[in-house]
Every structure is written in structure tokens, then in C-alpha cells.
Short mmCIF file of C-alpha atoms in Angstrom, two decimals:
data_model
loop_
_atom_site.label_atom_id
_atom_site.label_comp_id
_atom_site.label_asym_id
_atom_site.label_seq_id
_atom_site.Cartn_x
_atom_site.Cartn_y
_atom_site.Cartn_z
CA MET A 2 -44.51 -61.39 76.84
CA THR A 3 -46.03 -61.76 73.24
CA GLU A 4 -49.55 -62.44 73.12
CA ILE A 5 -50.63 -65.66 70.74
CA ASP A 6 -52.59 -64.72 67.64
CA TYR A 7 -55.42 -67.48 67.43
CA TYR A 8 -55.23 -66.75 63.51
CA GLU A 9 -51.90 -67.99 63.52
CA VAL A 10 -52.31 -70.63 65.80
CA LEU A 11 -54.81 -72.15 63.29
CA GLU A 12 -53.04 -71.13 60.12
CA VAL A 13 -55.69 -69.23 58.81
CA SER A 14 -56.37 -65.53 57.72
CA ARG A 15 -58.33 -62.90 59.47
CA SER A 16 -60.99 -63.06 56.87
CA CYS A 17 -61.49 -66.73 56.82
CA SER A 18 -64.93 -68.17 56.58
CA GLY A 19 -66.00 -70.79 59.11
CA ALA A 20 -65.51 -73.61 56.82
CA GLU A 21 -61.99 -72.69 56.16
CA LEU A 22 -61.70 -72.28 60.14
CA LYS A 23 -62.95 -75.85 60.60
CA LYS A 24 -60.99 -77.49 58.07
CA SER A 25 -57.63 -76.13 59.46
CA TYR A 26 -58.89 -76.91 63.39
CA ARG A 27 -59.53 -80.29 62.46
CA LYS A 28 -56.45 -81.04 60.39
CA LEU A 29 -54.06 -79.33 63.61
CA ALA A 30 -56.25 -81.00 66.25
CA MET A 31 -55.58 -84.48 64.67
CA LYS A 32 -51.68 -83.66 64.11
CA TYR A 33 -51.21 -82.74 67.88
CA HIS A 34 -53.67 -85.23 69.87
CA PRO A 35 -51.76 -87.04 72.55
CA ASP A 36 -53.01 -90.26 70.88
CA ARG A 37 -51.13 -89.59 67.87
CA ASN A 38 -48.33 -88.11 69.87
CA PRO A 39 -47.51 -90.26 72.98
CA ASP A 40 -44.99 -88.89 75.49
CA ASP A 41 -44.83 -85.37 73.62
CA LYS A 42 -45.38 -82.53 75.82
CA GLU A 43 -44.94 -80.11 73.17
CA ALA A 44 -47.55 -81.85 70.81
CA GLU A 45 -49.81 -81.83 73.82
CA ASP A 46 -49.15 -77.99 74.48
CA LYS A 47 -50.10 -77.36 70.97
CA PHE A 48 -53.11 -79.24 70.89
CA LYS A 49 -54.28 -77.23 73.96
CA ILE A 50 -53.68 -74.10 72.38
CA VAL A 51 -55.29 -74.99 68.93
CA ASN A 52 -58.61 -75.82 70.94
CA GLU A 53 -58.60 -72.75 72.87
CA ALA A 54 -58.24 -70.65 69.83
CA TYR A 55 -60.91 -72.69 68.02
CA GLN A 56 -63.21 -72.13 70.96
CA VAL A 57 -63.02 -68.48 70.41
CA LEU A 58 -63.10 -68.08 66.28
CA SER A 59 -65.53 -70.68 65.95
CA ASP A 60 -68.15 -68.44 67.97
CA GLU A 61 -69.08 -65.47 66.05
CA GLU A 62 -69.86 -63.14 69.28
CA LYS A 63 -66.34 -64.05 70.88
CA ARG A 64 -64.36 -63.91 67.38
CA SER A 65 -65.91 -60.31 67.12
CA ILE A 66 -65.06 -59.37 70.44
CA TYR A 67 -61.23 -60.95 69.71
CA ASP A 68 -60.94 -59.21 66.41
CA ARG A 69 -61.73 -55.67 68.33
CA TYR A 70 -60.04 -56.13 71.75
CA GLY A 71 -57.74 -59.37 71.65
CA LYS A 72 -57.63 -61.83 74.68
CA ALA A 73 -57.95 -59.21 77.20
CA GLY A 74 -61.53 -58.65 75.92
CA LEU A 75 -62.65 -61.96 76.57
CA GLU A 76 -61.84 -62.09 80.16
CA GLY A 77 -65.21 -63.32 82.23
CA GLN A 78 -66.29 -65.12 78.86
CA GLY A 79 -65.40 -68.21 79.81
CA MET A 80 -61.56 -68.15 78.37
CA GLY A 81 -59.96 -68.86 81.71
CA GLY A 82 -57.79 -71.84 80.97
CA ARG A 83 -57.13 -74.26 78.00
CA GLY A 84 -56.99 -77.60 76.97
CA GLY A 85 -60.92 -78.27 77.30
CA PHE A 86 -63.77 -78.06 74.71
CA SER A 87 -66.27 -76.10 76.63
CA GLY A 88 -67.85 -73.37 74.17
CA ALA A 89 -66.19 -75.27 70.95
CA ASN A 90 -68.62 -76.86 68.46
CA MET A 91 -69.06 -80.33 69.81
CA ASP A 92 -70.03 -81.60 66.43
CA ASP A 93 -66.68 -80.22 64.91
CA VAL A 94 -64.69 -81.87 67.93
CA MET A 95 -66.71 -85.32 67.57
CA ASP A 96 -65.72 -85.17 63.71
CA MET A 97 -62.26 -85.33 64.57
CA PHE A 98 -62.87 -88.06 67.27
CA ASN A 99 -64.71 -89.99 65.17
CA SER A 100 -61.85 -90.07 62.48
CA MET A 101 -59.26 -91.04 65.07
CA PHE A 102 -61.19 -93.33 67.21
CA GLY A 103 -63.06 -95.69 64.70
CA GLY A 104 -66.27 -94.14 64.45
CA GLY A 105 -69.36 -95.23 62.36
CA GLY A 106 -68.94 -92.97 59.67
CA PHE A 107 -70.20 -89.27 58.57
CA GLY A 108 -72.68 -88.07 61.06
CA SER A 109 -72.66 -90.88 63.60
CA ARG A 110 -71.97 -90.39 67.30
CA GLN A 111 -70.56 -93.63 68.47
CA SER A 112 -68.32 -94.18 71.24
CA ARG A 113 -64.71 -94.04 71.03
CA ARG A 114 -62.29 -96.68 70.64
CA ASP A 115 -61.40 -99.73 73.45
CA PRO A 116 -58.75 -97.69 75.42
CA SER A 117 -56.75 -100.86 75.30
CA GLN A 118 -56.52 -100.49 71.43
CA LYS A 119 -53.04 -99.02 70.79
CA TYR A 120 -54.19 -97.33 67.45
CA ALA A 121 -57.28 -95.98 65.81
CA LEU A 122 -58.86 -98.04 63.53
CA ASP A 123 -60.10 -95.49 61.20
CA PHE A 124 -57.47 -93.52 59.29
CA GLU A 125 -57.52 -90.55 56.45
CA ILE A 126 -55.34 -90.17 53.36
CA GLU A 127 -55.48 -87.46 50.68
CA LEU A 128 -56.04 -88.58 46.97
CA THR A 129 -55.11 -86.33 44.27
CA LEU A 130 -57.47 -86.19 41.17
CA GLU A 131 -57.18 -84.52 37.69
CA PHE A 132 -59.63 -81.51 36.93
CA HIS A 133 -61.84 -84.26 34.85
CA GLU A 134 -61.80 -87.11 37.05
CA ALA A 135 -63.67 -84.85 39.97
CA VAL A 136 -65.83 -83.71 37.44
CA PHE A 137 -66.74 -86.77 35.72
CA GLY A 138 -66.10 -89.26 38.34
CA CYS A 139 -63.57 -92.33 38.01
CA THR A 140 -61.77 -95.52 39.34
CA LYS A 141 -58.74 -95.41 40.80
CA GLU A 142 -56.21 -97.97 42.24
CA VAL A 143 -54.92 -96.53 45.64
CA ASP A 144 -51.82 -98.22 47.09
CA MET A 145 -51.98 -98.23 51.06
CA THR A 146 -50.73 -99.42 54.27
CA TYR A 147 -52.56 -100.42 57.34
CA LYS A 148 -52.21 -101.56 60.77
CA VAL A 149 -52.53 -105.27 62.08
CA SER A 150 -52.67 -106.40 65.64
CA CYS A 151 -49.80 -108.47 66.92
CA ASN A 152 -50.97 -111.87 67.77
CA THR A 153 -47.57 -112.63 69.43
CA CYS A 154 -48.34 -109.76 72.11
CA GLU A 155 -52.19 -109.83 71.55
CA GLY A 156 -51.67 -106.13 70.33
CA THR A 157 -50.53 -104.90 73.95
CA GLY A 158 -46.74 -104.28 72.63
CA ALA A 159 -45.70 -105.96 75.87
CA LYS A 160 -43.82 -109.45 76.20
CA ASP A 161 -46.29 -111.93 76.93
CA ALA A 162 -48.98 -109.27 76.91
CA LYS A 163 -48.03 -108.53 80.56
CA LEU A 164 -48.55 -104.91 81.36
CA GLU A 165 -47.75 -102.73 84.34
CA THR A 166 -50.20 -100.11 85.70
CA CYS A 167 -49.45 -96.56 84.82
CA ASP A 168 -47.94 -94.21 87.25
CA TYR A 169 -49.17 -90.96 85.51
CA CYS A 170 -52.61 -91.61 85.89
CA GLY A 171 -52.59 -94.53 88.41
CA GLY A 172 -54.37 -96.98 86.21
CA GLN A 173 -57.41 -94.71 85.48
CA GLY A 174 -56.73 -93.75 81.90
CA GLN A 175 -57.76 -90.26 82.67
CA VAL A 176 -56.35 -87.26 84.21
CA LEU A 177 -58.13 -84.32 85.67
CA MET A 178 -57.70 -80.81 84.28
CA ARG A 179 -58.72 -77.48 85.52
CA GLN A 180 -60.05 -74.91 83.25
CA GLY A 181 -61.21 -71.84 85.58
CA PRO A 182 -63.54 -73.28 88.61
CA MET A 183 -64.22 -76.25 86.43
CA GLN A 184 -62.40 -79.38 86.02
CA PHE A 185 -62.67 -82.11 83.75
CA ALA A 186 -61.37 -85.51 82.76
CA GLN A 187 -59.14 -86.12 79.97
CA THR A 188 -57.38 -89.05 78.15
CA CYS A 189 -53.92 -89.71 80.00
CA PRO A 190 -51.33 -88.49 77.60
CA LYS A 191 -49.09 -91.37 78.72
CA CYS A 192 -50.82 -94.30 78.38
CA GLN A 193 -53.42 -92.95 76.04
CA GLY A 194 -56.42 -93.99 78.05
CA GLN A 195 -55.27 -97.71 78.64
CA GLY A 196 -54.35 -97.32 82.30
CA GLN A 197 -51.47 -99.60 81.66
CA LYS A 198 -48.06 -99.31 80.35
CA VAL A 199 -45.27 -101.71 78.89
CA THR A 200 -42.24 -102.18 80.73
CA ASP A 201 -41.02 -105.22 78.66
CA PRO A 202 -41.79 -104.64 74.78
CA CYS A 203 -42.36 -107.38 72.33
CA GLY A 204 -39.85 -108.63 70.20
CA ALA A 205 -42.22 -109.54 67.31
CA CYS A 206 -43.75 -105.98 67.04
CA ASP A 207 -41.00 -104.07 68.83
CA GLY A 208 -43.30 -102.97 71.15
CA LYS A 209 -45.62 -101.51 68.84
CA GLY A 210 -48.52 -103.75 69.16
CA TYR A 211 -48.81 -104.11 65.45
CA HIS A 212 -47.58 -105.08 61.91
CA VAL A 213 -47.97 -102.79 58.87
CA GLU A 214 -49.38 -104.67 55.91
CA GLU A 215 -49.65 -103.25 52.34
CA ASP A 216 -52.77 -103.53 49.86
CA THR A 217 -54.04 -101.73 46.68
CA VAL A 218 -57.62 -101.22 46.60
CA THR A 219 -60.15 -99.71 43.70
CA ILE A 220 -61.92 -96.53 44.48
CA THR A 221 -64.78 -95.63 42.69
CA VAL A 222 -64.96 -91.75 42.82
CA PRO A 223 -68.25 -90.03 42.20
CA ALA A 224 -68.91 -87.24 39.63
CA GLY A 225 -68.94 -83.69 41.12
CA VAL A 226 -66.62 -84.12 43.92
CA ASP A 227 -64.28 -81.37 45.01
CA SER A 228 -61.27 -80.61 47.53
CA GLY A 229 -61.91 -81.09 50.97
CA GLN A 230 -64.55 -83.53 50.40
CA ARG A 231 -64.24 -87.04 51.91
CA LEU A 232 -64.94 -90.57 51.01
CA ASN A 233 -65.48 -93.06 53.67
CA ALA A 234 -64.05 -96.42 52.27
CA ARG A 235 -65.80 -98.88 54.71
CA GLY A 236 -63.62 -101.92 55.98
CA TYR A 237 -60.48 -100.79 54.51
CA GLY A 238 -58.84 -99.20 57.94
CA ASN A 239 -56.55 -100.87 60.51
CA GLU A 240 -57.30 -103.87 61.73
CA GLY A 241 -57.49 -104.42 65.41
CA ARG A 242 -58.31 -107.26 67.94
CA GLY A 243 -60.51 -109.80 66.73
CA ASN A 244 -60.11 -108.89 63.31
CA GLN A 245 -62.30 -106.07 63.47
CA ARG A 246 -61.71 -103.53 60.60
CA GLY A 247 -61.88 -99.57 60.56
CA ASP A 248 -62.77 -97.53 57.70
CA MET A 249 -60.36 -95.67 55.43
CA TYR A 250 -61.47 -91.93 54.65
CA ILE A 251 -60.35 -90.49 51.52
CA THR A 252 -59.79 -86.65 51.57
CA PHE A 253 -59.76 -85.40 47.65
CA SER A 254 -57.36 -82.74 46.45
CA VAL A 255 -58.45 -81.61 43.05
CA LYS A 256 -55.97 -80.27 40.45
CA GLU A 257 -56.66 -76.88 38.54
CA ASP A 258 -57.31 -76.87 34.97
CA LYS A 259 -55.81 -74.52 32.41
CA ASN A 260 -58.89 -72.95 31.30
CA PHE A 261 -61.96 -73.68 33.51
CA VAL A 262 -62.13 -72.53 37.05
CA ARG A 263 -64.51 -74.33 39.36
CA ASN A 264 -66.53 -72.66 42.39
CA GLY A 265 -68.60 -75.31 43.69
CA THR A 266 -70.52 -76.43 40.88
CA ASP A 267 -70.29 -73.48 38.78
CA ILE A 268 -67.74 -73.27 36.16
CA TYR A 269 -65.86 -70.03 35.00
CA ILE A 270 -64.00 -69.85 31.67
CA GLU A 271 -62.11 -66.42 30.53
CA VAL A 272 -63.19 -65.72 26.78
CA PRO A 273 -60.60 -63.64 24.86
CA VAL A 274 -62.35 -61.42 22.51
CA PHE A 275 -60.69 -58.97 20.07
CA PHE A 276 -62.01 -55.50 20.23
CA THR A 277 -63.58 -55.66 16.93
CA GLN A 278 -65.63 -58.71 17.59
CA ALA A 279 -66.98 -57.26 20.67
CA ILE A 280 -67.96 -53.69 18.89
CA LEU A 281 -69.75 -55.25 15.68
CA GLY A 282 -71.19 -58.70 17.37
CA GLU A 283 -70.32 -62.22 16.55
CA THR A 284 -71.40 -65.86 17.38
CA ILE A 285 -68.25 -68.02 18.32
CA SER A 286 -67.64 -71.54 19.50
CA ILE A 287 -66.32 -71.90 23.43
CA PRO A 288 -65.24 -75.21 25.13
CA ALA A 289 -67.31 -76.54 28.08
CA LEU A 290 -67.27 -79.97 29.98
CA ASP A 291 -69.26 -81.76 27.67
CA GLY A 292 -67.63 -80.35 24.20
CA GLU A 293 -68.32 -77.17 22.71
CA LEU A 294 -71.34 -74.14 22.88
CA GLU A 295 -72.04 -71.17 20.80
CA LEU A 296 -71.69 -67.91 22.45
CA GLU A 297 -73.56 -65.12 20.69
CA LEU A 298 -71.54 -61.59 21.25
CA LYS A 299 -74.20 -58.88 21.04
CA GLN A 300 -72.95 -55.65 19.43
CA SER A 301 -71.17 -53.75 21.79
CA THR A 302 -70.27 -56.40 24.31
CA LYS A 303 -68.25 -54.89 27.27
CA ASP A 304 -65.04 -56.11 28.99
CA LYS A 305 -65.58 -58.46 31.70
CA GLU A 306 -69.26 -59.21 30.63
CA GLN A 307 -70.45 -62.26 31.44
CA PHE A 308 -73.04 -64.87 29.66
CA ILE A 309 -74.55 -67.88 31.65
CA PHE A 310 -75.17 -71.30 30.71
CA ALA A 311 -77.78 -72.97 33.14
CA GLY A 312 -76.78 -76.71 33.58
CA GLU A 313 -73.61 -76.87 31.85
CA GLY A 314 -71.51 -76.84 35.21
CA VAL A 315 -70.66 -79.53 37.26
CA ALA A 316 -72.89 -82.32 38.76
CA ASP A 317 -73.68 -81.88 42.70
CA VAL A 318 -72.21 -84.79 44.04
CA HIS A 319 -75.19 -85.40 46.14
CA THR A 320 -78.02 -84.38 44.30
CA GLY A 321 -76.61 -84.59 40.70
CA ARG A 322 -78.09 -81.21 39.61
CA LYS A 323 -75.67 -79.44 37.69
CA GLY A 324 -74.44 -75.90 37.93
CA ARG A 325 -73.35 -73.35 35.31
CA LEU A 326 -70.89 -72.49 33.09
CA ILE A 327 -70.12 -68.51 33.38
CA ALA A 328 -68.22 -67.37 30.16
CA GLN A 329 -66.51 -63.70 31.15
CA ILE A 330 -65.29 -61.85 28.10
CA GLN A 331 -61.58 -60.43 28.09
CA MET A 332 -61.22 -57.53 25.79
CA ILE A 333 -58.16 -57.87 23.69
CA LEU A 334 -56.89 -54.52 22.10
CA PRO A 335 -54.08 -54.56 19.56
CA LYS A 336 -50.53 -53.97 20.76
CA LYS A 337 -49.58 -51.89 17.68
CA ILE A 338 -51.17 -50.60 14.51
CA ASN A 339 -49.60 -49.99 11.04
CA GLU A 340 -50.43 -46.73 9.06
CA GLU A 341 -53.40 -47.93 7.07
CA GLN A 342 -54.70 -49.65 10.35
CA LYS A 343 -54.52 -46.18 12.21
CA GLU A 344 -55.91 -44.08 9.14
CA LEU A 345 -59.23 -46.27 9.32
CA LEU A 346 -59.33 -45.76 13.02
CA GLU A 347 -59.20 -42.10 12.91
CA LYS A 348 -61.84 -41.93 10.04
CA LEU A 349 -64.18 -44.19 12.15
CA GLN A 350 -63.41 -42.00 15.39
CA GLU A 351 -64.46 -38.95 13.51
CA SER A 352 -67.51 -40.53 12.24
CA TYR A 353 -68.86 -40.70 15.56
CA GLY A 354 -68.28 -37.23 16.50
CA VAL A 355 -68.79 -35.71 20.12
CA GLU A 356 -69.65 -38.88 21.12
CA SER A 357 -65.87 -40.63 20.76
CA ARG A 358 -64.44 -37.94 23.05
CA PRO A 359 -66.55 -38.87 26.03
CA HIS A 360 -64.29 -37.51 28.60
CA LYS A 361 -64.95 -33.89 27.45
CA SER A 362 -68.57 -34.00 28.19
CA SER A 363 -68.03 -35.97 31.54
CA PHE A 364 -65.48 -33.52 32.72
CA ASP A 365 -66.94 -30.18 31.49
CA GLY A 366 -66.84 -27.71 34.37
CA ALA A 367 -64.74 -29.90 36.09
CA PHE A 368 -61.36 -27.95 35.53
CA GLU A 369 -62.66 -24.53 36.30
CA ARG A 370 -64.25 -25.93 40.01
CA VAL A 371 -60.70 -27.53 40.44
CA LYS A 372 -59.02 -24.08 39.88
CA SER A 373 -61.75 -22.18 42.05
CA TRP A 374 -60.58 -24.35 45.00
CA PHE A 375 -57.50 -22.56 44.98
CA LYS A 376 -58.49 -18.91 44.51
CA ASN A 377 -57.98 -16.43 47.37
#
């Protein structure tokens, strides 16, 4: 039987950072969670495997052992089974749950949603931004949909709001799972923790327990946001019983720019420079986020040499402190030359004498030394 590759499970490379690992885990765990995939055994199994993989790769010691010896090296390291969260970073797990179960915002650790609530009050959307919109901030109109509890069935999804006891968990809303010598409770995948099931669905909502409403909201995007960062739009989530409204989490995806490359709060720009400019030195104008800057090329500027402008980068979304603009030289050589240019270049080369042929002094004696290696 082929062994499962934990990196493939989490859809990351073997050299991924902790942040990349956490981001992918969170996405997959939310995708396959039983509450989002009721009566889906395949999703439930994938959810367990994703958590198993994250338990290992989020722990530096276990990840090191796994990289060297595979799963066999983890025997005796508390990896006797699947499905639980022991060993995983509980902050990461709770971050995921807060997004799914009506949590109270970033950093909070409130309890999960009411088990009788058929859907999470909080939800997440992705908002694509142009490069400059993320750098300077902007206002965006966002079309969205949200769920509203069905009044006819009181949000139960059952005709006349009449529910029967779940036969999978016996009305407990939880089932016991075993992991090695330990056992723990997990939300019932069949009734999603309600302890009850629908036998006769509500006709008004087709048994879903909710209706979908459309809305357009105005979002103020702060300057300096980057891909993967989230904004909490409080009170714009799904609406539950008693008109309780959850939050909408907006994850940003920022488009790339043609000239500027962003790395956190730093901005990189490649500056094409003709070889004669680099040799002679020259002051040139280059684009910057706020307009343009003067770049002073000193004589004999090197290819890929970097010039740093402090405070000309992107503002930190939390502190407002700006990063750097880093201009990197791209040396441009002529693709072809005419006879006159060739003659001038030859004269220039000869004027430098021995200095114009550095390979000769660098390899002095190397040829004879190599030949000696093959002498009897």
C-alpha cells in the first residue's frame, strides 16, 4: 500500500514555511469539515487525514523526523491514529473554528455556535484588489449573499419544526472517537451536533432551515493590506435565530504589478541600464509608489547592484510605518554593433592594457596545473 505523503495532503511543498503550511491547512480543514459536508463520508475521511498531516508538519521536531524517516519514524511519537487535534497547534484549530462557528473576531476564543443552528453565522469571502488599491487603500462595493433563518420552521428545516432523535449519536450530538489508548468526543457528522434529525422537511425552505438573501456592502480597505490578510466586517455575516447576525471575513487577493514587486512592506523594481551608463555613471529618474525618484548611478555600477530608498515602500497595515523601495540594476548589453562602434570599443579595450583581459591573470598557471594531473 502506498504511504500517504503529508505534504501532498496539505498541498504544500517540502520546503514550505510555517505560514504557508498554516494557510493551506486552514483552507482544507474548512473545506472538508463535517459541518460543511453533512453525510459525506469521503469529506469526513479527508478532514481526518488533513488534521493528521498538520499534527506532524506543524511540530518542528515531528516534521524533522518525518522528513528523514517517514511515518515509520513517528511510531511512539503520539501518532497512533487519526481524527483528533492532540499535538496540533490549538490556536490554529480555534482560528478555523471561529471562522466557521460564529466566533467573536480575531484573537477571541468564544464558544462554538448553538448546535441547533444549521449553519455558521460567520463566513469568509475572497476580494481581489488591484496592486495600487492594496498599497494606498480604497473603498469597494461588494455584492454578497447571506443566509436568513426560515421563520416557517424556526430554522430547524423540519415541517412544523418537529425533529426526531438522531439515530447515529442517540441524541447526544457527539460521538466518541479513539486515538490509540485515548478517546475523545467529536461532533456527530450526521446531525452536526444537534442530536436531532429531520424526517419531514419544511416546504418553505426545502428542509435547509434558511433562505438566501442578496446584499451590497461598502468595504473600506486600509492601506497596506496584502494577499492572505483578512478584514472582519462585523454584522455582515449570516443571520440566525432571534435576528442574531454573524460576521463576514474578507480575505484579500492582490494582483501583481507590471513593474513593482512587493515583499511585505518592501517594494522591488528592476532598473534597466545600458552598459555605458553603468560604466560612466549617470543620474536617472525611476518610478516610485508616490511618483518618481532620482537614482544616482556611480561609475562602474555592477549588474544586479541594489540601491535602497528607505521609507518609499508600502505602509504597514498595523503601524503605518513604510518599508523600503529597492532598485536593482539590470545591465543591458548591445545585441549587435556596427563597424564604427566595434572600432571604438577595441580602442577602449586596448587603452586598458592588461586590465582589459582579467582572465589571463586569473588563470595564470591553471592550464599547466591541469595538464600535470594527467601526466604519468
